[in-house]
XYZ file of C-alpha atoms in Angstrom:
764
model
C -1.321 310.463 78.165
C 0.437 308.710 81.031
C 3.859 310.351 80.913
C 4.333 311.792 84.406
C 7.113 314.215 83.512
C 4.703 317.079 82.900
C 5.567 320.472 81.475
C 2.344 322.449 82.137
C 0.287 320.040 84.225
C 0.863 320.381 88.020
C 2.108 323.973 87.630
C 0.473 326.729 89.736
C -0.638 328.771 86.723
C -2.737 331.891 87.258
C -6.409 331.692 86.257
C -7.029 332.846 82.719
C -9.731 335.304 83.809
C -7.940 336.549 86.921
C -7.225 340.091 85.756
C -10.714 340.650 84.360
C -12.191 339.674 87.688
C -9.691 341.606 89.776
C -10.105 344.807 87.774
C -13.896 344.688 87.883
C -14.541 344.119 84.196
C -18.204 343.580 83.179
C -18.324 339.800 83.207
C -21.426 338.795 85.207
C -25.072 338.534 84.096
C -26.215 341.923 85.348
C -23.079 343.588 83.962
C -23.988 342.621 80.416
C -27.759 343.062 80.644
C -29.239 346.099 78.827
C -30.750 348.671 81.148
C -33.999 348.974 79.170
C -35.145 345.343 79.465
C -38.254 344.307 81.372
C -37.802 343.688 85.082
C -39.373 340.461 86.320
C -40.421 339.798 89.910
C -42.633 337.253 91.635
C -45.525 337.544 94.049
C -44.870 334.803 96.582
C -47.053 332.765 98.895
C -47.166 333.798 102.561
C -48.390 330.314 103.499
C -46.733 326.910 103.716
C -49.774 325.218 102.177
C -52.628 326.939 100.419
C -54.818 327.002 97.334
C -55.448 330.151 95.299
C -59.222 330.542 95.269
C -59.319 333.931 93.556
C -56.680 336.213 92.078
C -57.311 339.686 90.667
C -54.591 341.558 88.759
C -56.811 344.324 87.372
C -55.615 347.149 89.605
C -51.973 346.038 89.369
C -52.134 346.221 85.569
C -53.025 349.924 85.773
C -49.612 350.742 87.244
C -47.718 352.758 84.605
C -44.922 350.730 83.030
C -46.383 347.280 83.718
C -46.070 345.038 80.670
C -47.674 341.800 81.831
C -48.871 339.860 84.854
C -49.258 336.095 84.668
C -51.023 333.714 87.045
C -51.623 329.977 87.112
C -54.373 330.543 84.499
C -51.825 331.710 81.919
C -49.119 329.056 82.018
C -48.833 325.590 80.440
C -50.024 322.601 82.421
C -46.701 320.803 81.942
C -45.172 319.199 85.021
C -41.366 319.329 85.105
C -38.427 319.284 87.489
C -35.897 322.063 87.921
C -33.138 319.603 88.867
C -30.225 319.826 86.436
C -29.720 316.118 85.860
C -29.229 313.877 82.851
C -32.455 312.750 81.200
C -34.470 310.861 82.313
C -34.090 312.799 85.550
C -34.338 310.764 88.749
C -36.202 313.712 90.315
C -39.962 313.402 89.715
C -41.811 315.934 87.568
C -43.836 317.825 90.172
C -43.648 321.545 89.293
C -45.623 323.971 87.172
C -44.392 327.444 86.212
C -47.222 328.736 88.420
C -49.508 326.440 90.356
C -52.854 327.085 91.952
C -51.771 324.885 94.844
C -48.941 326.435 96.861
C -46.630 324.146 98.789
C -44.256 326.339 100.798
C -43.744 329.895 101.947
C -42.297 331.716 98.960
C -43.890 329.582 96.248
C -44.617 331.832 93.239
C -48.206 333.032 92.863
C -47.795 335.489 89.988
C -45.142 336.748 87.574
C -44.986 340.517 87.138
C -43.009 342.177 84.327
C -42.563 345.902 83.899
C -40.329 348.635 82.584
C -38.665 349.381 85.917
C -38.270 347.973 89.397
C -40.388 350.641 91.067
C -43.409 349.874 88.898
C -43.050 346.134 89.369
C -42.713 346.424 93.158
C -45.876 348.534 93.265
C -47.822 346.136 91.054
C -46.836 343.103 93.116
C -48.400 344.741 96.177
C -51.641 345.525 94.314
C -52.423 341.957 93.233
C -55.390 340.719 95.246
C -55.365 337.037 96.217
C -57.870 335.011 98.201
C -56.169 331.941 99.668
C -57.654 328.814 101.137
C -55.097 327.969 103.800
C -54.429 324.263 104.289
C -52.728 322.344 107.074
C -49.067 321.800 106.151
C -46.739 318.928 106.956
C -43.667 320.575 108.480
C -41.996 317.702 110.351
C -40.190 315.336 107.998
C -40.444 312.544 110.562
C -44.227 312.442 110.119
C -44.411 313.025 106.374
C -44.226 309.464 105.025
C -47.761 308.045 104.729
C -49.220 311.173 106.312
C -52.885 312.037 105.767
C -51.605 315.387 104.464
C -50.355 314.868 100.918
C -48.043 317.526 99.528
C -48.525 316.493 95.877
C -52.014 315.047 95.349
C -52.128 315.990 91.645
C -52.767 313.243 89.113
C -50.242 314.490 86.544
C -47.298 314.086 88.933
C -44.878 311.580 87.409
C -41.586 309.864 88.136
C -39.531 309.030 85.062
C -37.046 306.816 86.887
C -37.519 303.874 89.231
C -36.386 305.533 92.467
C -39.136 304.328 94.783
C -41.130 307.555 94.487
C -44.833 307.651 95.400
C -46.532 311.034 95.677
C -49.541 309.540 97.455
C -47.174 308.501 100.279
C -45.150 311.769 100.205
C -42.169 309.737 99.000
C -39.641 311.330 96.655
C -37.450 308.222 96.789
C -36.998 305.048 98.802
C -34.540 302.179 98.479
C -32.651 299.385 100.233
C -29.123 298.226 99.407
C -27.041 295.591 101.151
C -24.158 293.143 100.896
C -23.616 290.130 103.108
C -25.762 288.976 106.011
C -25.767 292.132 108.121
C -27.881 290.759 110.975
C -25.663 287.683 111.398
C -22.416 289.643 111.218
C -23.527 292.361 113.631
C -24.725 289.706 116.077
C -21.214 288.244 116.144
C -19.476 291.572 116.867
C -17.832 292.225 120.245
C -18.650 295.946 120.254
C -21.594 297.748 118.648
C -22.123 301.509 118.443
C -25.400 303.127 117.444
C -26.408 306.754 116.987
C -28.726 309.171 115.181
C -27.218 312.321 113.665
C -29.146 315.327 112.411
C -27.914 317.786 109.778
C -30.086 320.801 109.163
C -30.313 322.471 105.778
C -27.571 324.941 104.753
C -27.708 327.715 102.189
C -24.991 327.978 99.552
C -24.754 331.739 100.213
C -22.813 332.464 97.023
C -22.009 336.126 96.420
C -23.982 336.352 93.169
C -27.653 335.558 93.693
C -29.740 333.732 91.092
C -30.164 335.833 87.960
C -31.091 335.433 84.317
C -31.518 337.620 81.229
C -33.592 336.554 78.205
C -34.119 337.906 74.717
C -35.408 336.826 71.318
C -32.580 336.473 68.812
C -32.455 337.369 65.112
C -34.085 334.062 64.184
C -36.951 334.284 66.678
C -35.362 331.889 69.139
C -35.306 332.294 72.897
C -31.823 333.171 74.139
C -31.137 332.696 77.853
C -28.052 334.180 79.483
C -27.864 332.861 83.011
C -25.622 332.331 85.982
C -25.830 328.562 85.736
C -23.692 325.455 86.013
C -25.784 323.490 83.493
C -26.492 325.191 80.152
C -27.725 322.040 78.407
C -29.995 321.022 81.267
C -31.412 324.564 81.426
C -32.350 324.253 77.767
C -34.200 320.967 78.351
C -35.958 322.162 81.526
C -37.157 325.423 79.971
C -38.323 323.439 76.954
C -40.330 321.144 79.218
C -41.805 324.025 81.218
C -42.759 326.273 78.292
C -43.693 323.449 75.965
C -41.455 324.635 73.127
C -38.793 322.677 71.220
C -35.236 322.664 72.540
C -34.136 323.804 69.078
C -35.870 327.124 69.788
C -33.737 327.764 72.878
C -30.121 328.858 73.235
C -28.465 329.016 76.671
C -25.158 330.681 77.488
C -23.435 331.646 80.695
C -21.007 334.454 81.506
C -18.794 334.372 84.599
C -20.564 332.895 87.633
C -20.283 334.592 91.002
C -20.378 331.308 92.884
C -22.696 328.340 92.610
C -21.687 325.538 94.998
C -24.463 323.379 93.517
C -27.313 325.869 93.935
C -27.059 326.711 90.253
C -27.392 323.065 89.285
C -31.109 323.736 89.629
C -33.139 326.033 87.380
C -34.194 328.325 90.198
C -34.798 331.585 88.309
C -34.500 330.958 84.572
C -38.059 329.882 83.785
C -39.763 333.128 84.789
C -37.991 335.610 82.482
C -37.940 332.915 79.799
C -41.725 332.734 79.950
C -42.077 336.520 79.952
C -39.772 336.959 76.953
C -41.375 334.106 75.019
C -44.826 335.593 75.563
C -43.983 339.281 75.033
C -41.027 338.890 72.643
C -39.295 341.547 74.730
C -35.993 341.246 76.653
C -36.408 340.618 80.373
C -34.369 339.839 83.444
C -34.848 338.544 86.957
C -32.471 339.277 89.824
C -33.172 337.374 93.025
C -32.798 339.369 96.216
C -30.675 337.952 98.999
C -33.869 337.204 100.921
C -35.267 335.195 98.009
C -31.974 333.317 97.717
C -32.231 332.434 101.403
C -35.880 331.405 101.651
C -36.868 329.949 98.270
C -33.801 328.579 96.490
C -32.188 325.135 96.759
C -30.309 324.566 100.043
C -28.665 321.386 101.297
C -31.078 318.605 102.196
C -31.859 318.256 105.867
C -31.016 314.674 106.789
C -31.289 312.458 109.822
C -28.788 309.611 109.566
C -29.033 306.549 111.806
C -25.868 304.483 111.951
C -24.915 301.158 113.527
C -21.338 299.837 113.493
C -19.958 296.582 114.832
C -16.382 295.390 115.307
C -14.414 292.657 116.988
C -12.417 293.385 120.132
C -9.285 294.080 118.083
C -10.964 296.894 116.185
C -11.786 295.171 112.905
C -14.994 296.806 111.663
C -17.180 294.011 110.336
C -20.617 295.535 109.765
C -22.114 298.977 109.118
C -25.724 299.985 108.606
C -26.958 303.433 107.613
C -30.543 304.630 107.339
C -31.107 308.143 106.022
C -34.291 310.160 106.259
C -34.005 313.122 103.886
C -36.228 316.187 103.728
C -36.743 317.209 100.110
C -39.128 320.009 100.992
C -41.965 321.054 98.720
C -40.434 319.628 95.542
C -38.252 316.714 94.562
C -35.134 318.367 93.109
C -32.071 316.168 93.656
C -33.842 314.271 96.424
C -33.401 310.776 94.928
C -29.696 311.342 94.190
C -28.265 313.309 97.111
C -29.430 310.689 99.582
C -27.375 307.937 97.966
C -24.103 309.641 98.800
C -24.953 309.660 102.511
C -24.393 305.896 102.532
C -22.273 305.027 99.516
C -19.600 307.616 100.344
C -19.485 306.888 104.098
C -19.777 303.114 104.432
C -17.209 302.599 101.663
C -14.500 304.305 103.712
C -14.272 301.092 105.748
C -14.046 298.504 102.987
C -10.857 296.835 104.222
C -12.456 294.415 106.705
C -16.150 294.995 106.086
C -18.137 291.760 105.791
C -21.648 293.182 105.545
C -23.454 296.468 105.170
C -27.031 297.678 104.893
C -28.068 301.055 103.491
C -31.704 302.163 103.420
C -33.317 305.526 102.902
C -36.531 307.488 102.554
C -36.742 310.930 100.956
C -39.952 312.754 101.793
C -41.935 315.790 100.762
C -42.768 318.508 103.312
C -44.225 322.008 103.046
C -40.828 323.640 103.539
C -38.337 325.230 101.169
C -37.384 322.780 98.455
C -33.840 321.450 98.789
C -31.320 320.921 95.997
C -27.660 320.325 95.246
C -24.934 321.663 97.533
C -21.237 320.831 97.488
C -20.776 317.328 98.861
C -24.301 316.378 97.769
C -25.312 314.226 100.738
C -21.852 312.926 101.597
C -21.206 315.463 104.421
C -24.319 314.293 106.264
C -23.487 310.600 106.003
C -19.780 311.019 106.733
C -20.596 313.092 109.831
C -22.692 310.198 111.160
C -20.371 307.316 110.293
C -17.157 309.078 111.305
C -18.679 310.144 114.625
C -19.748 306.572 115.316
C -16.254 305.299 114.450
C -14.723 307.838 116.839
C -17.036 306.639 119.627
C -16.082 303.052 118.774
C -12.398 303.940 119.080
C -12.934 305.278 122.577
C -14.959 302.231 123.631
C -12.256 299.907 122.352
C -9.471 301.976 123.877
C -7.819 302.354 120.446
C -6.400 305.584 119.086
C -8.872 306.740 116.402
C -6.041 307.058 113.892
C -5.002 303.490 114.557
C -8.608 302.347 114.152
C -8.638 303.929 110.683
C -5.333 302.345 109.785
C -6.841 298.940 110.551
C -10.076 299.461 108.616
C -9.929 302.220 106.034
C -10.131 301.515 102.332
C -6.829 300.799 100.640
C -5.730 300.489 97.056
C -7.002 297.230 95.596
C -9.997 296.908 97.943
C -13.390 296.155 96.454
C -15.830 298.777 97.715
C -19.075 296.786 97.668
C -21.028 299.738 99.049
C -19.630 301.949 96.262
C -21.282 300.071 93.403
C -18.665 297.326 93.629
C -15.840 299.529 92.320
C -12.208 298.717 93.029
C -10.065 301.360 94.699
C -7.642 301.657 91.794
C -5.801 304.683 93.165
C -5.692 305.394 96.882
C -3.138 307.048 99.151
C -5.495 307.607 102.061
C -2.983 305.911 104.369
C -0.329 308.488 103.411
C -2.851 311.323 103.782
C -3.641 310.158 107.301
C 0.015 309.894 108.287
C 0.889 313.315 106.898
C -2.106 314.992 108.549
C -1.202 313.376 111.859
C 2.300 314.826 111.688
C 1.144 318.255 110.525
C -1.324 318.704 113.390
C 0.975 317.191 116.035
C -1.624 314.563 116.929
C 0.459 312.472 119.297
C 1.329 315.497 121.446
C -2.181 316.989 121.519
C -4.584 314.017 121.578
C -7.110 313.946 123.130
C -7.152 317.329 124.908
C -5.224 319.735 127.133
C -6.567 321.943 129.933
C -4.926 325.326 129.406
C -5.544 326.368 133.006
C -7.457 329.543 132.144
C -10.919 328.132 131.635
C -9.970 327.032 128.129
C -9.591 323.501 126.795
C -7.738 322.647 123.605
C -8.508 319.416 121.832
C -8.027 317.720 118.496
C -10.344 315.727 116.276
C -10.137 313.911 112.975
C -12.120 312.384 110.139
C -11.531 310.794 106.760
C -13.636 311.165 103.633
C -14.099 310.089 100.052
C -16.181 311.490 97.220
C -16.417 310.602 93.522
C -15.208 311.815 90.137
C -18.340 312.318 88.092
C -21.301 309.940 87.884
C -20.289 306.620 86.356
C -22.166 305.526 83.235
C -24.047 308.859 83.243
C -21.959 312.023 82.973
C -20.726 313.079 79.544
C -17.919 315.550 79.003
C -17.315 317.228 75.682
C -14.511 319.315 74.199
C -13.641 320.802 70.835
C -10.008 321.688 70.159
C -9.117 323.650 67.034
C -5.925 324.913 65.432
C -6.481 328.637 64.856
C -5.392 330.609 61.822
C -2.368 331.969 63.658
C -1.121 328.546 64.685
C -2.491 328.575 68.220
C -5.414 326.670 69.739
C -9.034 327.274 70.676
C -10.832 325.134 73.240
C -14.629 325.050 73.340
C -16.313 323.330 76.284
C -19.798 322.901 77.700
C -18.617 322.816 81.306
C -19.192 325.934 83.385
C -16.362 327.630 85.233
C -18.058 328.899 88.406
C -14.901 330.287 89.935
C -13.227 326.910 90.294
C -10.825 327.620 87.448
C -11.896 324.814 85.116
C -11.300 327.022 82.058
C -7.691 327.331 83.188
C -7.285 323.671 84.146
C -8.672 322.415 80.852
C -6.504 324.917 78.965
C -3.496 323.510 80.831
C -4.422 320.081 79.506
C -4.527 321.433 75.955
C -1.172 323.120 76.473
C 0.321 319.890 77.810
C -1.033 317.782 74.956
C -0.248 320.259 72.188
C 3.151 321.238 73.600
C 2.297 324.947 73.754
C 1.987 327.589 76.458
C -1.313 328.235 78.209
C -1.314 331.735 76.677
C -1.618 330.011 73.302
C -4.995 328.496 74.256
C -8.215 330.510 74.024
C -11.196 329.091 75.911
C -14.841 329.410 74.888
C -17.220 327.973 77.433
C -20.796 326.836 77.870
C -22.965 327.780 74.914
C -25.686 325.262 74.104
C -25.569 326.228 70.404
C -21.804 325.990 69.978
C -20.298 323.874 72.747
C -20.170 320.090 72.465
C -22.645 318.470 74.825
C -21.499 318.386 78.434
C -23.576 317.323 81.435
C -22.357 320.431 83.254
C -20.213 321.396 86.196
C -21.408 319.286 89.085
C -20.755 315.924 90.755
C -17.013 316.656 90.785
C -16.962 315.763 87.112
C -15.218 318.520 85.172
C -11.523 317.739 85.658
C -11.999 313.976 85.442
C -14.721 313.601 82.780
C -14.428 316.737 80.642
C -10.657 316.686 81.095
C -10.524 313.250 79.491
C -12.547 314.552 76.548
C -9.999 317.370 76.162
C -7.143 314.887 76.185
C -8.848 312.656 73.599
C -9.589 315.612 71.312
C -5.992 316.836 71.516
C -4.467 313.473 70.716
C -6.704 313.093 67.667
C -5.939 316.647 66.544
C -2.217 315.939 66.686
C -2.770 313.068 64.261
C -4.607 315.347 61.845
C -1.892 317.994 62.030
C 0.755 315.367 61.334
C -1.259 314.171 58.345
C -1.235 317.683 56.864
C 2.458 318.029 57.655
C 3.208 314.695 55.983
C 1.991 316.067 52.642
C 3.966 319.257 53.125
C 7.140 317.380 54.115
C 6.574 314.428 51.807
C 7.097 312.052 54.698
C 5.059 309.344 56.405
C 2.937 310.890 59.183
C 3.810 308.099 61.622
C 7.474 309.033 61.406
C 6.995 312.731 62.133
C 7.880 314.372 65.443
C 5.302 316.793 66.812
C 6.102 319.879 68.901
C 4.709 323.390 69.217
C 7.839 324.661 67.477
C 6.773 322.663 64.449
C 6.388 319.191 63.042
C 9.610 317.715 61.713
C 11.048 314.629 60.146
C 12.858 312.087 62.307
C 16.297 313.374 61.324
C 15.259 316.996 61.918
C 16.251 318.045 58.414
C 12.797 319.360 57.456
C 10.154 321.105 59.537
C 6.897 323.007 59.125
C 5.456 325.324 61.755
C 1.933 325.137 63.103
C 1.326 328.505 61.468
C 2.324 326.952 58.135
C -0.045 324.073 58.776
C -2.859 326.462 59.719
C -2.290 328.388 56.499
C -2.187 325.188 54.460
C -5.434 323.993 56.065
C -7.328 326.895 54.498
C -6.465 326.098 50.892
C -6.815 322.818 49.050
C -7.108 320.832 52.282
C -9.562 318.109 53.289
C -7.990 317.202 56.649
C -9.794 318.691 59.643
C -7.946 320.930 62.101
C -10.832 320.840 64.554
C -11.694 317.808 66.664
C -14.605 317.222 69.007
C -14.420 314.417 71.527
C -16.798 313.146 74.182
C -16.099 311.039 77.212
C -18.151 309.089 79.703
C -16.570 306.851 82.304
C -17.806 303.471 83.568
C -16.168 304.227 86.922
C -15.983 307.154 89.325
C -12.641 306.822 91.127
C -12.883 308.450 94.543
C -10.548 311.142 95.794
C -9.721 310.757 99.492
C -8.952 313.115 102.348
C -7.833 313.111 105.955
C -8.887 316.152 107.966
C -7.677 317.070 111.447
C -8.539 320.057 113.601
C -7.372 321.729 116.790
C -9.977 323.773 118.619
C -10.140 325.805 121.804
C -13.312 325.757 123.908
C -14.208 328.298 126.577
C -15.796 326.360 129.433
C -17.625 329.470 130.671
C -19.215 330.629 127.421
C -19.160 327.538 125.190
C -17.351 329.507 122.492
C -15.342 327.417 120.041
C -12.334 328.712 118.150
C -10.830 326.748 115.291
C -7.098 327.221 115.803
C -5.713 324.955 113.111
C -7.244 322.821 110.381
C -5.154 320.404 108.354
C -6.394 318.725 105.201
C -4.315 316.232 103.227
C -5.834 315.159 99.933
C -5.430 312.430 97.342
C -7.009 313.839 94.188
C -4.730 311.929 91.859
C -2.430 314.174 89.863
C -2.865 317.764 91.008
C -3.435 319.629 87.734
C -2.933 323.126 89.184
C -1.704 323.292 92.758
C -2.806 326.888 93.334
C -6.363 326.229 92.226
C -6.532 322.886 94.042
C -5.307 324.509 97.244
C -7.864 327.330 96.987
C -10.619 324.784 96.314
C -9.577 322.886 99.429
C -9.298 325.936 101.662
C -12.704 327.201 100.537
C -14.381 323.838 101.019
C -12.890 323.424 104.488
C -14.105 326.908 105.418
C -17.606 326.030 104.191
C -17.491 322.831 106.238
C -16.501 324.804 109.329
C -19.472 327.071 108.643
C -21.755 324.050 108.493
C -20.320 322.771 111.774
C -20.360 325.956 113.834
C -22.402 328.767 112.324
C -24.982 328.053 109.639
C -28.456 327.402 110.978
C -31.887 327.403 109.336
C -34.944 327.516 111.570
C -38.637 327.706 110.753
C -41.591 329.227 112.559
C -44.546 327.003 113.373
C -46.109 328.351 110.164
C -43.243 327.124 107.974
C -41.543 330.480 107.473
C -37.728 330.650 107.472
C -36.324 332.927 110.167
C -32.797 333.300 108.752
C -33.635 335.335 105.642
C -30.525 337.538 105.343
C -26.825 337.644 106.146
C -27.751 339.600 109.261
C -29.192 336.461 110.843
C -27.706 333.664 108.718
C -24.089 333.542 109.805
C -21.432 332.275 107.419
C -17.783 332.283 108.468
C -15.356 334.857 107.168
C -11.708 333.926 106.775
C -10.999 335.762 110.039
C -13.397 333.483 111.934
C -10.964 330.574 111.798
C -7.268 330.192 112.491
C -4.916 328.457 110.128
C -6.188 326.294 107.301
C -3.351 324.191 105.916
C -3.641 321.979 102.854
C -1.263 319.416 101.413
C -1.434 316.600 98.889
C -0.483 312.937 98.678
C -0.982 312.180 95.025
C -1.952 308.830 93.631
C -2.145 308.246 89.879
C -5.526 307.344 88.446
C -5.003 305.589 85.130
C -8.540 306.318 83.910
C -8.245 310.053 84.529
C -6.611 312.727 82.384
C -2.906 312.798 83.337
C -3.780 310.650 86.366
C -6.213 313.179 87.853
C -9.310 312.685 89.983
C -11.670 315.291 91.437
C -11.301 317.649 94.388
C -14.223 320.119 94.411
C -16.697 318.379 96.729
C -14.453 316.156 98.827
C -12.989 319.065 100.765
C -16.245 319.978 102.536
C -16.719 316.492 104.005
C -14.358 316.311 107.005
C -14.843 319.510 109.077
C -18.172 318.572 110.688
C -17.097 315.125 111.994
C -13.583 316.333 112.860
C -14.903 319.252 114.918
C -17.530 316.984 116.505
C -14.705 314.628 117.463
C -12.651 317.452 118.978
C -15.668 318.534 121.039
C -16.125 314.909 122.105
C -12.510 314.742 123.236
C -12.947 317.953 125.243
C -16.367 317.314 126.790
C -16.906 313.553 126.625
C -20.149 314.115 124.667
C -20.607 313.501 120.945
C -22.925 316.198 119.612
C -25.458 314.757 117.214
C -26.938 317.848 115.603
C -25.283 320.614 113.621
C -24.489 323.410 114.047
C -22.501 323.011 117.264
C -23.588 326.185 119.030
C -22.125 327.516 122.293
C -25.380 326.558 124.045
C -24.936 322.947 122.974
C -21.307 322.985 124.126
C -22.343 324.155 127.585
C -25.016 321.458 127.715
C -22.338 318.884 126.834
C -20.158 320.007 129.750
C -23.193 319.764 132.041
C -23.992 316.243 130.791
C -20.522 314.926 131.516
């Protein structure tokens, strides 16, 4: 539907589950788990690299209440990946449920299941293990072609051609280019080079990883999990346990935050194995420490960038090389790295004559990385935007003006973004509005406040995607209920983003009803139509289009039933929620009448399932600007004001879009200033709790202001694109730019700690 005079779409409608969440109703995994199920916990490796030589569970099994203890001797020898990706997964198959060879601190050594937590905790401590400790590879710079091989096993396999080679510690490797980069860069008047380092970040969602499993009436394994990817969970558990997918059902309740972490099957396999073996219900609840040290954080990346322009500021050539640390396993390694180049280089498609993008993703004996909001784009955009800001200073051009000359505009071909055309783009309007909101002209570059404090501003632009082109599939079933209302069944997972509400708004818009007339059933692998899941900024754009298609077809079916009842041609009927009527309005039947008719002597369906997959992934765009205050004596940084102006196409629900943006900006500020993961020389993570892993609270930043400059994306539902990931991309480079304007030094490693700020003042 392309009519832009919307009735429900664009309205700031309250989330459908708001009151249940606010009043503390039992909606999360552990709320709905029976208290008498088996408790599952894991004995974990204390070493970064080791082999289990001997393991004795005899004494542990004598603990009263212990049901079972499993070691590497008891599990299938099926390699798999826990990455929730469409089959065949780009991530190599390199895991076992339990492996004799341990590849990082925290790797599981044994699964313990018992009647209560106290018994299980005691049994875990009584398992006797003799380890052969091996030398680990902890520095990702030295991993490629190292003599130390993280995955020497012969049954390691890569299903996709991503340049993986376990004998070289390579998870992925590739080169991509357009034009003659060397010739173009040689002809540039100004060239800027730099290397930028982003450490790993933890998603730090409120609800840790948790799963409950049981055997259903028909002997099938039922998994209830806090996951973004019910269909991928089913396939991954099937691969790991070696049982048919038809024997597995996966559902999800409310999710207490995911941010990409729950796009990997971090916890599900262990209770699934216990329940399948014992036929008894079981659950696993990860502690906060486990969620910090052995989960799926953002990939550590080192991004080398080189940018060349003419003397008038026309950017002609960009090269990016990314070295990505996948950790002990390959999850999402081959795919996150691509965004570091494709989503950063493409921002400057207006004058770009040549680009080169290369990358290596390597194994190390550190915590395995995974998916995290932005999915590689924040790392690459930090590097490229910082280099562009340095270029602006070298050329003596205002950094906003430099963007105006070079940034992607509607109609540009983005060669570095798979050759897609920018079919909807208001990035120029976003930049102008953000400039006015922050008061850029009055505040740039910095002001000495005269009290030891300096205030400065910084800026960055960003783009993301809307699903994965030619890959992601969205599915929706829309049904007329017996009382003349509508039911929507989806396979996408609402993880707090409000997609249940947004998709219900689309039904209400299409079917001319109120959102209260739409009941949503989400994410059940037995009942829902197939959906790739909630990741890659796909739900609104991809699943939303499936909803729209299903609704439009359903309207046709309802008109066909009404045509028999009204004895009129269906093409001439006028549809509305008040009823379907003839052109002259003389005869009408209500949807309740149609629903009643559909249950007797009817062969016309009142339930439609539609799927959608897009050949394109139209980017949303954003301009972010920040004002900070730096204390010259202490190096303390305060974020006073952050402005984000976004082009996400049609804004389906302004309240939810605004909250998405504010939350993503806050997470980006955390990445820039607070969140830090460090390892000991033995490969053990130091920041294992919220006591020593700092994430920002809302009170840690000043104002966060969000506005929109909507384009209209013809391929999206009601002109919509995505918003979920884009909003985390600008804070790191914008804050780095503000620090640069205050100190004269561009910091090239996050987080930007007070110590690094003081060093910057000393350097200049």
